[in-house]
Every structure is written in C-alpha cells, then in structure tokens.
C-alpha cells in the first residue's frame, strides 16, 4: 500500500443524544480518489467538517499528512483546499474577480494570484466567462468556480462534498472529467456522494457509511465481488405465482417489479430450483442472468446491517 495521507481512527461525534459518527476508521492513500458513500444524513458532511478542521470530534483521531486536525489545525489547513463548499462566491463580482479576491484574502502574493487565476480559469473552462458576473453563471459553472477557488493555494488534499448533487447529467459528466483530471495532477480527492454510479466511476476506494460506521470498504470491483458473481433473476407477471415462488426459494425480493434475485450456485442447484418451481406449477415470466452492480452491493450491505441492528436491539 502507498503512503496514506488521511488517517481516521475510532472517530466519534454526537449532537446531544444523536450519535452521528460511532467510531469511524479508514485510510486514504496519497494521490487517490476516495469516496465516502452514504445516504442522506449518514454523516458524510460531518466527517468532511472534522477533517477540514471546521468542527471537532468528541473522540478519536483524524489526521492529514500526519497532522492532527484538532491539535495541529494550522498545519492541516495548509495541506487542504481553502474553501470547499464554504466558498462564499460573490454573485456581483466576475469569476476572475472572485478568484483574485479569494487569493488576496488567503495571503497569496499579487503575482501568484494573477498567475493562478489565469491557470485555473483555463483549466476549468471559465476563460470565456471570466469577465462575466457570477450571477449569470449556470449551476455547473458555479461549481467549477467553487472548486477553482479551493485550488488557489495548490492544496495536497481537496474535499468535494457531494460535488454533483443537483447538477444535470451533462454537467455531472463534466465534473467527473474534472475530478479525474485533478487526480491525475496528483491531488488527493476526498469525495462524498449518494450516487453509487459516481463512486463506481471515480473512486479508487469506496467506503460505505451507515449508522455512523464504515460498513464496507474496497474498490468498486471488490465490493461487487463480495456479493458474488452473476445473479439469476426471475420476474413474475402473475402475483399469485410471485408470492408462491417467495415461499419456495431463497432470494432477494423486489416487490415493485415482482422480481426475485438469487445467487447462482452450481448448475445442479440451478436446475433443482427451476424444477421445484415447475413442480409447483409456477412459471416465471422471465429468467435472466445479471452481473451485480454497485446498487446490489449497497442494498445487500444496508439490508444486512439493518437486520443485525434489529437483532441486537
Ligand atoms: N450542527 C448540528 N446539530 C445537530 N445535528 C446535526 C448537526 N449537523 C448534522 N447533524 C445531524 O447529523 C446527521 C448527519 O448529518 P450530515 O453529516 O450532514 O449527513 P450527510 O452529509 O451524510 O447527509 C443528520 O442526522 C443531521 O441532522
Ligand atoms: Mg452532506
């Protein structure tokens, strides 16, 4: 394993009685794209805010490049993006003016600010819009300006908290390209997302957060492998057949689509399964094989954890 640049150990955070982070552990490799994947309210932003020194954890360790985010926050700040989602872009200024202003506010020299502004406008395809007021920008352009600002001081680590939420598909694709480009330039990217597809497309490593804990971690491929190879999928037009089939076979039931997904074992067990259905006079409408997607993984992990949770309660 390469050197890790972010280390999180047994990190805990509660608001009153509400436990948000319940002992997080993970490492992020230098120069990689790491995705923290979780549903709304899972604790993604809380994690980002602790790592970027904006709030303090109750206990545990969060370190960037070996510096503790609480005790050595000044050193951490020099390694990370200046603004992230907290960029206060001024609507009335132009894109260029915003970059210049933020550069000066962050004590970069006049010469460096000018140079970085021109580079970033170019890199983020904002050169043509540089002299236009930000209030005329599209959602995608604003996000790009936001990230450009956060890159002014050439940070080692950049936090992108749900960078594509609310963007149209084309702007989302552009943002993905841009994130990949940043990673090529050697920046470590800590991304949070609710979209499995996004994590699948971008991340070298994915950590799934649920109920304040990392419930699974690995590459997209590793996560997909975890739940096995191909799945057999049976669908039923007939409700009665669908209900009876559920009694006879072990599988994941998708009520809305009247579909049952089954992990395929040997050819023999597959034959037995179809025979059993046939003997009971149940004929599926369709029988197909499907490779697992990250969605399957997510469903699998979260439903398994929920079951454990209710069993322990
Ligand atoms: N300042 C706060 N005070 C009280 N509760 C908070 C605060 N910030 C976040 N929370 C709660 O913590 C949980 C996780 O929030 P957050 O980290 O924003 O989740 P995510 O970014 O994954 O959607 C939510 O239930 C949220 O309501
Ligand atoms: Mg959030």
PDB file of N, CA and C and ligand atoms in Angstrom, residues 15 18 20 39-46, ligand 1:
ATOM      1  N   UNK A  15     -24.434  14.762  18.474  1.00  0.00           N
ATOM      2  CA  UNK A  15     -25.117  16.028  18.764  1.00  0.00           C
ATOM      3  C   UNK A  15     -26.184  15.692  19.799  1.00  0.00           C
ATOM      4  N   UNK A  18     -27.967  12.276  19.836  1.00  0.00           N
ATOM      5  CA  UNK A  18     -27.907  11.724  18.490  1.00  0.00           C
ATOM      6  C   UNK A  18     -26.460  11.404  18.105  1.00  0.00           C
ATOM      7  N   UNK A  20     -23.831  10.627  15.596  1.00  0.00           N
ATOM      8  CA  UNK A  20     -23.690  10.752  14.141  1.00  0.00           C
ATOM      9  C   UNK A  20     -22.544   9.862  13.654  1.00  0.00           C
ATOM     10  N   UNK A  39     -26.183   7.381   2.439  1.00  0.00           N
ATOM     11  CA  UNK A  39     -27.463   8.041   2.202  1.00  0.00           C
ATOM     12  C   UNK A  39     -27.469   9.413   2.874  1.00  0.00           C
ATOM     13  N   UNK A  40     -28.513  10.173   2.577  1.00  0.00           N
ATOM     14  CA  UNK A  40     -28.697  11.463   3.198  1.00  0.00           C
ATOM     15  C   UNK A  40     -28.721  11.295   4.725  1.00  0.00           C
ATOM     16  N   UNK A  41     -27.951  12.116   5.436  1.00  0.00           N
ATOM     17  CA  UNK A  41     -27.958  12.054   6.895  1.00  0.00           C
ATOM     18  C   UNK A  41     -27.021  11.000   7.476  1.00  0.00           C
ATOM     19  N   UNK A  42     -26.232  10.357   6.624  1.00  0.00           N
ATOM     20  CA  UNK A  42     -25.361   9.269   7.095  1.00  0.00           C
ATOM     21  C   UNK A  42     -24.151   9.781   7.893  1.00  0.00           C
ATOM     22  N   UNK A  43     -23.823  11.069   7.732  1.00  0.00           N
ATOM     23  CA  UNK A  43     -22.674  11.621   8.463  1.00  0.00           C
ATOM     24  C   UNK A  43     -21.508  12.017   7.572  1.00  0.00           C
ATOM     25  N   UNK A  44     -21.766  12.139   6.272  1.00  0.00           N
ATOM     26  CA  UNK A  44     -20.693  12.467   5.331  1.00  0.00           C
ATOM     27  C   UNK A  44     -20.156  13.879   5.571  1.00  0.00           C
ATOM     28  N   UNK A  45     -21.054  14.855   5.614  1.00  0.00           N
ATOM     29  CA  UNK A  45     -20.621  16.243   5.796  1.00  0.00           C
ATOM     30  C   UNK A  45     -19.944  16.420   7.157  1.00  0.00           C
ATOM     31  N   UNK A  46     -20.472  15.756   8.156  1.00  0.00           N
ATOM     32  CA  UNK A  46     -19.856  15.826   9.488  1.00  0.00           C
ATOM     33  C   UNK A  46     -18.399  15.359   9.418  1.00  0.00           C
TER      34      UNK A  46
HETATM   35  N1  LIG B   1     -24.888  21.065  13.877  1.00  0.00           N
HETATM   36  C1  LIG B   1     -25.718  20.003  14.022  1.00  0.00           C
HETATM   37  N2  LIG B   1     -26.550  19.905  15.083  1.00  0.00           N
HETATM   38  C2  LIG B   1     -27.362  18.833  15.228  1.00  0.00           C
HETATM   39  N3  LIG B   1     -27.417  17.796  14.381  1.00  0.00           N
HETATM   40  C3  LIG B   1     -26.619  17.818  13.313  1.00  0.00           C
HETATM   41  C4  LIG B   1     -25.726  18.917  13.059  1.00  0.00           C
HETATM   42  N4  LIG B   1     -25.048  18.673  11.917  1.00  0.00           N
HETATM   43  C5  LIG B   1     -25.504  17.482  11.460  1.00  0.00           C
HETATM   44  N5  LIG B   1     -26.443  16.971  12.288  1.00  0.00           N
HETATM   45  C6  LIG B   1     -27.144  15.683  12.109  1.00  0.00           C
HETATM   46  O1  LIG B   1     -26.185  14.683  11.891  1.00  0.00           O
HETATM   47  C7  LIG B   1     -26.638  13.745  10.936  1.00  0.00           C
HETATM   48  C8  LIG B   1     -25.623  13.608   9.823  1.00  0.00           C
HETATM   49  O2  LIG B   1     -25.570  14.818   9.104  1.00  0.00           O
HETATM   50  P1  LIG B   1     -24.584  15.043   7.879  1.00  0.00           P
HETATM   51  O3  LIG B   1     -23.193  14.771   8.311  1.00  0.00           O
HETATM   52  O4  LIG B   1     -24.876  16.388   7.344  1.00  0.00           O
HETATM   53  O5  LIG B   1     -25.075  13.899   6.883  1.00  0.00           O
HETATM   54  P2  LIG B   1     -24.832  13.752   5.291  1.00  0.00           P
HETATM   55  O6  LIG B   1     -23.851  14.792   4.880  1.00  0.00           O
HETATM   56  O7  LIG B   1     -24.337  12.351   5.121  1.00  0.00           O
HETATM   57  O8  LIG B   1     -26.173  13.934   4.657  1.00  0.00           O
HETATM   58  C9  LIG B   1     -28.000  14.223  10.469  1.00  0.00           C
HETATM   59  O9  LIG B   1     -28.992  13.488  11.152  1.00  0.00           O
HETATM   60  C10 LIG B   1     -28.015  15.670  10.870  1.00  0.00           C
HETATM   61  O10 LIG B   1     -29.323  16.087  11.143  1.00  0.00           O
END
